Short mmCIF file of C-alpha atoms in Angstrom, two decimals:
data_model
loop_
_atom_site.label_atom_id
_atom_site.label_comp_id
_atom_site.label_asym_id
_atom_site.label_seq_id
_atom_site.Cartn_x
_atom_site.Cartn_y
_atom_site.Cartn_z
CA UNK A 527 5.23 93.99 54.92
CA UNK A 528 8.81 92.96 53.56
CA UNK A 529 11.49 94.78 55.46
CA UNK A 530 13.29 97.09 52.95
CA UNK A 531 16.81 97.21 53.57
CA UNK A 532 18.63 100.56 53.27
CA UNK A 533 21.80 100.33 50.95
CA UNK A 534 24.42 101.44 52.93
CA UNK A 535 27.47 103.61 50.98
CA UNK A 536 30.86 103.05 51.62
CA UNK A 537 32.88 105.30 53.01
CA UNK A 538 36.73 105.80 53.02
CA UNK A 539 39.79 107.63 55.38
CA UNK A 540 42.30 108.39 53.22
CA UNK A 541 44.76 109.52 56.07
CA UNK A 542 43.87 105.80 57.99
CA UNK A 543 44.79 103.90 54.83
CA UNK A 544 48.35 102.24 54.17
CA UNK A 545 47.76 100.54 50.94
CA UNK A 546 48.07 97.47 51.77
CA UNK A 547 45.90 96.17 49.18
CA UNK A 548 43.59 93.37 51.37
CA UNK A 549 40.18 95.34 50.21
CA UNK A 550 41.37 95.65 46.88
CA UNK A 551 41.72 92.04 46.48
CA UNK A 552 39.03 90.40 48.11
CA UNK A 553 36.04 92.64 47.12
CA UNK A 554 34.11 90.74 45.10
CA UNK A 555 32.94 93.31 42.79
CA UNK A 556 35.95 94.57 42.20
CA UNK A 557 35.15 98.36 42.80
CA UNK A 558 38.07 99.51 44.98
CA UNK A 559 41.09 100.31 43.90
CA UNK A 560 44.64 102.20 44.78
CA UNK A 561 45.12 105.29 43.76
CA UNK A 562 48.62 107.44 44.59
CA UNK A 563 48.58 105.10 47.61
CA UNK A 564 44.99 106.02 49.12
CA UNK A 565 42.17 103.59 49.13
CA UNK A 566 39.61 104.65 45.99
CA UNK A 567 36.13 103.39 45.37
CA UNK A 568 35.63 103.53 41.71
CA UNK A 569 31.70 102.20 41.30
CA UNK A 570 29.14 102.54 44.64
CA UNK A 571 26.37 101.46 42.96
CA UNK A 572 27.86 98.18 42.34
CA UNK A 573 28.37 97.51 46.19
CA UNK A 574 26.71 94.57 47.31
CA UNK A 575 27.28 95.80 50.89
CA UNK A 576 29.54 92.75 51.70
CA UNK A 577 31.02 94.11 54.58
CA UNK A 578 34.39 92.16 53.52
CA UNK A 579 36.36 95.34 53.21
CA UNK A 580 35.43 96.44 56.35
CA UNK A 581 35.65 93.34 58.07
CA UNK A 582 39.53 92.93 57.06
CA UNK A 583 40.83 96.14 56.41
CA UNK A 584 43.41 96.23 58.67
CA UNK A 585 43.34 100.62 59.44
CA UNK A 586 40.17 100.61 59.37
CA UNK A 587 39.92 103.05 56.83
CA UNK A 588 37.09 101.44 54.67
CA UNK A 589 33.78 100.87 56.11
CA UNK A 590 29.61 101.00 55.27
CA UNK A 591 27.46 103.84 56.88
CA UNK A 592 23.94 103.70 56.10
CA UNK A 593 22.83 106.60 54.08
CA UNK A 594 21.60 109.96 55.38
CA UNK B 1179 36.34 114.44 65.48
CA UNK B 1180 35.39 111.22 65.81
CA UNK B 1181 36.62 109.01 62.85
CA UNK B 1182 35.62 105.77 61.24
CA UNK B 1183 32.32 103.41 61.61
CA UNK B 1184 30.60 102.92 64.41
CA UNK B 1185 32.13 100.28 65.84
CA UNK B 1186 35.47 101.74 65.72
CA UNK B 1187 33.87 104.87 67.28
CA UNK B 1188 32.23 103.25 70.24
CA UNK B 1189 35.15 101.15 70.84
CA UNK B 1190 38.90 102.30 69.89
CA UNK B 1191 40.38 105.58 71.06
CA UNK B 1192 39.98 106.98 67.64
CA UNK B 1193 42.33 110.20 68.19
CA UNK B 1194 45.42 107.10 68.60
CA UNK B 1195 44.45 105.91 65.53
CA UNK B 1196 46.15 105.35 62.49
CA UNK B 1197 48.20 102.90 64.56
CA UNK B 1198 51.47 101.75 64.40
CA UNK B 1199 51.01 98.46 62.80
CA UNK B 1200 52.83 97.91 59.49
CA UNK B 1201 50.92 97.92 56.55
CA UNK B 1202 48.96 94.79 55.77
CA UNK B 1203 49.58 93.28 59.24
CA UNK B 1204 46.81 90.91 60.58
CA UNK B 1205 46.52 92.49 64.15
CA UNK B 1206 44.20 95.62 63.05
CA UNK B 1207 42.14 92.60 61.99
CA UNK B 1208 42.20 90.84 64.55
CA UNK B 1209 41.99 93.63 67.36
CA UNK B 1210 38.69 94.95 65.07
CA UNK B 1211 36.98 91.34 65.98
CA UNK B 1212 37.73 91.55 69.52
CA UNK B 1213 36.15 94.95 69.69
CA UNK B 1214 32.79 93.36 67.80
CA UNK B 1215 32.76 90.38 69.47
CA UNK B 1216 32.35 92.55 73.00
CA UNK B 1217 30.13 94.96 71.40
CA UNK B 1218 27.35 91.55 69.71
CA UNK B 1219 27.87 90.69 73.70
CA UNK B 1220 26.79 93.90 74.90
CA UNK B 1221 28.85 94.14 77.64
CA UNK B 1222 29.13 97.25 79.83
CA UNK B 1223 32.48 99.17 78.55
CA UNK B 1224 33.03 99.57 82.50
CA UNK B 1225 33.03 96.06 83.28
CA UNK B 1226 35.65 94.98 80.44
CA UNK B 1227 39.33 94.81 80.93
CA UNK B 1228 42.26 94.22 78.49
CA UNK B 1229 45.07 93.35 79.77
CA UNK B 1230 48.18 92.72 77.08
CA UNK B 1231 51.93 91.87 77.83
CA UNK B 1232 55.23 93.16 75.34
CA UNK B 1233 55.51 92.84 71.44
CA UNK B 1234 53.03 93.86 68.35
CA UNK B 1235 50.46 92.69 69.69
CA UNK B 1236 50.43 93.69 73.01
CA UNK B 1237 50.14 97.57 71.40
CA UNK B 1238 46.50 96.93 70.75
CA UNK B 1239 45.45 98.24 74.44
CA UNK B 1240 46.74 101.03 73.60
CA UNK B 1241 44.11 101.73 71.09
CA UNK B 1242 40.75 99.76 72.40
CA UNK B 1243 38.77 102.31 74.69
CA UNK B 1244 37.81 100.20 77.78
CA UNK B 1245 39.86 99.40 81.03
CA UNK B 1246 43.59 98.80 80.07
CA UNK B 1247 46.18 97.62 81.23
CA UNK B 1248 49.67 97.19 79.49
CA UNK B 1249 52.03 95.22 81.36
CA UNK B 1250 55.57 93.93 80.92
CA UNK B 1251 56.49 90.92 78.94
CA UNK B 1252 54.95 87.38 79.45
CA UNK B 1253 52.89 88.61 82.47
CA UNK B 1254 49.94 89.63 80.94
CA UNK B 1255 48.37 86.72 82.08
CA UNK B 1256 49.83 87.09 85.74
CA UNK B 1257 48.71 90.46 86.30
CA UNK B 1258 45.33 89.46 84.92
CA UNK B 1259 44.82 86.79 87.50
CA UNK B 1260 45.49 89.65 89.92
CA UNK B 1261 42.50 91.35 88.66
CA UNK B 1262 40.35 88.65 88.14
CA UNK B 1263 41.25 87.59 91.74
CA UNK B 1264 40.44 91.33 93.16
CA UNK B 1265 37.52 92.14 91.00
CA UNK B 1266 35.59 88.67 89.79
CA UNK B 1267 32.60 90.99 88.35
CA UNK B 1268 34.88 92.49 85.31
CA UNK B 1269 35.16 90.69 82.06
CA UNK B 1270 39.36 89.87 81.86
CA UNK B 1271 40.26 89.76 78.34
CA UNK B 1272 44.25 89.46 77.94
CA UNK B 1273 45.62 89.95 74.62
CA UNK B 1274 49.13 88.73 73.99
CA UNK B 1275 51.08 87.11 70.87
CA UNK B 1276 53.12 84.31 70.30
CA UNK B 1277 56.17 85.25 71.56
CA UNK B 1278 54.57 86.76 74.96
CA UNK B 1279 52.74 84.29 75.96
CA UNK B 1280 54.61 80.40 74.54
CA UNK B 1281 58.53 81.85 75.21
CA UNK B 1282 58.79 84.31 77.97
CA UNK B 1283 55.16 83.83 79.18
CA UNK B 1284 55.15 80.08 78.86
CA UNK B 1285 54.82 79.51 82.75
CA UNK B 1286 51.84 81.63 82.97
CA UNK B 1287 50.10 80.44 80.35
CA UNK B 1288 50.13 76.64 81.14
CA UNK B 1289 49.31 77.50 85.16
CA UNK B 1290 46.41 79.97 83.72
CA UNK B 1291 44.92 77.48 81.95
CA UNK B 1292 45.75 74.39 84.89
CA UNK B 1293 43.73 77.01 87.33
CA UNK B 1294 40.52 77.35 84.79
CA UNK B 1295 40.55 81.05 86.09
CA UNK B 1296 37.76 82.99 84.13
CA UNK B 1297 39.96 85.26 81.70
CA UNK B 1298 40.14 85.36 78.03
CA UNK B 1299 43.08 84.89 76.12
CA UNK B 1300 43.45 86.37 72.34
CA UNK B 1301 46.59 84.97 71.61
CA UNK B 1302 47.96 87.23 67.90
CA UNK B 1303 50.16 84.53 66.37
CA UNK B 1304 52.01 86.15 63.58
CA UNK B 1305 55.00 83.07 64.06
CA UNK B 1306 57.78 85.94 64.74
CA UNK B 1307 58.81 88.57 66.95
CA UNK B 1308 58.07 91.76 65.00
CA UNK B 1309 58.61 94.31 66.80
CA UNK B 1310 62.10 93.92 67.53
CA UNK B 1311 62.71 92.49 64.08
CA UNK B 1312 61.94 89.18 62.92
CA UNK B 1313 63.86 86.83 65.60
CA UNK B 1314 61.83 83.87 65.27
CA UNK B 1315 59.70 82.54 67.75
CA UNK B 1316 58.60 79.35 69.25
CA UNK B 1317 55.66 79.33 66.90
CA UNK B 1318 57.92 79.99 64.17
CA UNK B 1319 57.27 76.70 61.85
CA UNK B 1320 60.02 74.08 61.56
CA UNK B 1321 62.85 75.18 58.81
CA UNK B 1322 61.14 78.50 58.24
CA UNK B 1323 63.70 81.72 58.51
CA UNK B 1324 63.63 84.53 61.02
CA UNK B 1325 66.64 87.03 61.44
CA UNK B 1326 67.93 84.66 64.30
CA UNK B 1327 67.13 81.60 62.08
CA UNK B 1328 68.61 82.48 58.73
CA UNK B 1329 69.13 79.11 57.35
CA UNK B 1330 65.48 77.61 59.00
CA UNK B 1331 64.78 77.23 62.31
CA UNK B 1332 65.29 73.50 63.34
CA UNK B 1333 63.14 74.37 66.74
CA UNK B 1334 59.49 72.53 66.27
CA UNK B 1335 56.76 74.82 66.22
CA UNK B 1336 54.35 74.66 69.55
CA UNK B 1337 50.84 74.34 68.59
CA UNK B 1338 49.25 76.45 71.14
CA UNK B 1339 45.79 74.83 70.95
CA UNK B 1340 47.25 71.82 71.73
CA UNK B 1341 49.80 73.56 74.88
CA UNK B 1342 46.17 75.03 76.12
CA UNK B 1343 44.21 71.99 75.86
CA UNK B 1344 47.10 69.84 77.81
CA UNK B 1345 47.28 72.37 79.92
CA UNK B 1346 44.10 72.31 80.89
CA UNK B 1347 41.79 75.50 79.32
CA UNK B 1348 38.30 74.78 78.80
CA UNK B 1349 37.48 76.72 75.56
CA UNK B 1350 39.75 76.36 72.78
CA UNK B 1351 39.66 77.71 69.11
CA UNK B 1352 42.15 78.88 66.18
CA UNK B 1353 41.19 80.99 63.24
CA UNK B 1354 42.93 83.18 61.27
CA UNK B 1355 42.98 87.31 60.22
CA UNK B 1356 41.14 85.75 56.50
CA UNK B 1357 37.91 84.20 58.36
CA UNK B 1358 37.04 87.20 60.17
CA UNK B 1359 33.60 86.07 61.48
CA UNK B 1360 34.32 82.66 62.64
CA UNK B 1361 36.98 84.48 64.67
CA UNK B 1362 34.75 86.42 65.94
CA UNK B 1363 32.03 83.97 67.05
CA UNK B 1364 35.17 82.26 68.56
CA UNK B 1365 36.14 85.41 70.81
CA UNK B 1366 32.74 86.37 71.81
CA UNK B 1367 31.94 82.47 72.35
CA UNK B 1368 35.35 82.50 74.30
CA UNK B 1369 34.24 86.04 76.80
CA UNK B 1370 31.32 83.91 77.61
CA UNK B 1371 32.55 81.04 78.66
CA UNK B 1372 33.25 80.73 82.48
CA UNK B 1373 36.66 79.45 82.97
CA UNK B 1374 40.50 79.65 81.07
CA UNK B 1375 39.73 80.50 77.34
CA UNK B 1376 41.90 80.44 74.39
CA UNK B 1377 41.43 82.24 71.43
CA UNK B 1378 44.71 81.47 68.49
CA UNK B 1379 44.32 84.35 65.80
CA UNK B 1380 46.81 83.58 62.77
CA UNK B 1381 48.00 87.01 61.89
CA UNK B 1382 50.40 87.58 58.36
CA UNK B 1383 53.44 89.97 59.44
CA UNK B 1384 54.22 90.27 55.78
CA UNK B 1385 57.13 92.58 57.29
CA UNK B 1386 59.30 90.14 58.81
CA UNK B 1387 57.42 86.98 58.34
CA UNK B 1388 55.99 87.14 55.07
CA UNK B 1389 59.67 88.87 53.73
CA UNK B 1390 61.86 86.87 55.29
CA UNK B 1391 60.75 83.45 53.98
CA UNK B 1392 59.26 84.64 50.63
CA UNK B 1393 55.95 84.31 51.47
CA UNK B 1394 55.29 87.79 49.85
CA UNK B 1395 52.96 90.51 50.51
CA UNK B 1396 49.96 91.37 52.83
CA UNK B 1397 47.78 89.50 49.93
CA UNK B 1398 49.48 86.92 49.50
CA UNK B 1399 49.47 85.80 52.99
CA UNK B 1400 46.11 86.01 53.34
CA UNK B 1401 45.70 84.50 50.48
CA UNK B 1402 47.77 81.39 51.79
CA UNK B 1403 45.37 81.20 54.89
CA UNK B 1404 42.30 80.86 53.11
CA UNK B 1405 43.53 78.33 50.93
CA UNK B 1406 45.34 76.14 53.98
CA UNK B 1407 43.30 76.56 56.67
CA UNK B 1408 41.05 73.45 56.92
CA UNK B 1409 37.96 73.71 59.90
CA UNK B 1410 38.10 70.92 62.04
CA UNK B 1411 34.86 69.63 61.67
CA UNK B 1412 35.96 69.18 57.74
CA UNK B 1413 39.04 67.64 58.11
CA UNK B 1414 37.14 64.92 59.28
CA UNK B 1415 35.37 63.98 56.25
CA UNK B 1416 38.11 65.07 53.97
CA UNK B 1417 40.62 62.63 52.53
CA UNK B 1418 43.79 62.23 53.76
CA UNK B 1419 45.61 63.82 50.82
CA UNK B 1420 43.55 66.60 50.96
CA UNK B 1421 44.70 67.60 54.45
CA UNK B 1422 48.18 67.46 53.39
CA UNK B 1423 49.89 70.71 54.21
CA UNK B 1424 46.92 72.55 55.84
CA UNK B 1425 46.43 73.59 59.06
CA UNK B 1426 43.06 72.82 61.58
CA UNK B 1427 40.90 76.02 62.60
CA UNK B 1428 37.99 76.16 64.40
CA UNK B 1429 37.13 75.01 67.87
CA UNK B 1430 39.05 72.57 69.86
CA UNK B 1431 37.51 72.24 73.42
CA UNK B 1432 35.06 73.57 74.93
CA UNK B 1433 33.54 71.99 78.26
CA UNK B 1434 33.02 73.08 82.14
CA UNK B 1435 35.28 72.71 85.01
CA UNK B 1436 35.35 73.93 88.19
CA UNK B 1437 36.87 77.68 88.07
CA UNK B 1438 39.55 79.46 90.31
CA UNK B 1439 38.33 82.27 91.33
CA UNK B 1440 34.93 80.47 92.55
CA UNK B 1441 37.13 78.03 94.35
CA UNK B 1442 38.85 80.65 95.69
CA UNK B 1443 35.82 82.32 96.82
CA UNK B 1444 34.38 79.31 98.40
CA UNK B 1445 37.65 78.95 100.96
CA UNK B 1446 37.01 82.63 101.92
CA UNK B 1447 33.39 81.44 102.63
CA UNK B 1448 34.39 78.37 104.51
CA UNK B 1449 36.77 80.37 106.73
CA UNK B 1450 34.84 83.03 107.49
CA UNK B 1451 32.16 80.40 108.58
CA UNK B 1452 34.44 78.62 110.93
CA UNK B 1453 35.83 81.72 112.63
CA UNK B 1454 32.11 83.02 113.19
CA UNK B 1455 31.40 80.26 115.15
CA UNK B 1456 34.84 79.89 117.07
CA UNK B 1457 33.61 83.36 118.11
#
């Protein structure tokens, strides 16, 4: 049987995030954004569950959690 | 509460965190790698030891949760040999950056790696002193501007690689804050290895670094590493013009030699040998 993989959601800290911009850029989807200086994901279902924003996000205030 | 995925909950001291690091700067990064690369090796927590010396950098021990140690600057190194020396079983990782380990540190460096001693070195090279305000550094590039260089340093560069391979380290890669899991096959390839290990992380300081000689922002700079960095095995192939301007990642050496602190151990051996049969 073909292993189904789970989609995992991504999941922000405001308070961690300095707006530096790195996710913003380099997601390939193009679903994050800044908003009043705070990390905001505008379209989940889009994720492709890169890992890139988590990977260089420098605060560590973007990441993936697998879904409850 | 416990904060943040579950790496960062299993192995950074999550009530320190945000930390101080400006925003955009490469060290989160890199300090994020060095935490996965121990936790793919599945190393007991108890076992590990980071050792760090003075600048930027050297704040990451503050926030990784295993044995720390933060020391004073451009000894890192030196007070990791001490507990390498006193307890071979633990896994020394030192991190330091490029100020606190090729200028003030330079001594222990070179002799760490001429020993082979078993202890991993993440050297954070954001090519300035940051914390105490852009002076730049010996890995400042030739006739690029820190505060104590404001028309372009005229001090070559060191490339460390090079200074750790001369000097005698067995495993030896660069990589930069942009290629996140090559740098972190690098570090966890580098905690395995038995013997002197050198890990270079490029890191943007778009504070000083990037400011200072118009590189611009936390983008930007990482923008500039994936588009320069060339891996070694490519450059190769590549034509010449192509390598024009760009700088090698990837790894450098990588071979066995006989280590310190087994060499060490073997004298103790020999000794204790000869005065058991003196008795």
């Amino acid at each position: 049987m073909a292993k189904v993989k789970t989609k995992k959601m991504v999941k922000t800290i405001p308070e961690w995030c300095k707006a530096c911009g790195i996710c913003v850029a380099f997601c390939p989807v193009k679903i994050l954004k800044l908003e009043n200086d705070k990390i905001v994901v505008t379209d989940q279902e889009k994720c492709t569950n890169c890992m890139l924003c988590e990977m260089r996000c420098p605060d560590y205030a973007i990441y993936l959690e697998e879904q409850e | 509460m416990s904060q943040g995925s579950q790496l960062i909950q299993d192995n950074f001291r999550d009530n320190r965190l945000p930390h101080i690091w400006c925003p955009g700067c490469g060290h989160g990064i890199i300090t994020r790698a060095i935490a996965q690369a121990i936790d793919n090796l599945n190393l007991d927590k108890d076992k590990v030891c980071v050792v760090s010396g003075i600048g930027c950098s050297s704040r990451a021990t503050g926030y990784l949760n295993f044995n720390t140690l933060h020391t004073t600057h451009g000894r890192a190194l030196a007070f990791a040999t001490g507990i390498k020396l006193a307890r071979p079983e633990l896994k020394v990782i030192v991190i330091t950056g490029d100020g606190d380990a090729t200028a003030i540190g330079g001594n222990h460096l070179i002799h760490s790696a001429r020993r082979n001693i078993d202890i991993t070195t993440v050297l954070f090279n954001n090519k300035i002193y940051g914390m105490t305000g852009g002076q730049s550094s010996p890995a400042t590039p030739y006739h690029e501007k820190g505060t104590t260089s404001p028309y372009g340093t005229i001090d070559p560069d060191f490339d460390i690689c090079k200074l750790a391979i001369g000097a005698g380290a067995t495993y030896v890669a660069r990589s930069t804050a942009y290629h996140v899991p090559q740098l972190t096959k690098h570090i966890q390839k580098a905690i395995a290895h038995k013997g002197f290990s050198l890990v270079e992380a490029i890191s943007g300081c778009p504070t000083y670094y990037g400011r200072k000689n118009k590189k611009g922002d936390a983008v930007d700079l990482m923008h500039f590493y994936k588009d320069y960095a060339l891996d070694v095995k490519m450059a190769e192939k590549v034509d010449p013009e192509k390598r024009e301007g760009k700088f090698l990642i990837g790894e450098f050496a990588n071979e066995e030699r006989a280590e310190y602190v087994d060499e060490y151990m073997k004298i103790v051996e020999r000794l204790r040998q000869e005065g058991s049969q003196d008795e």
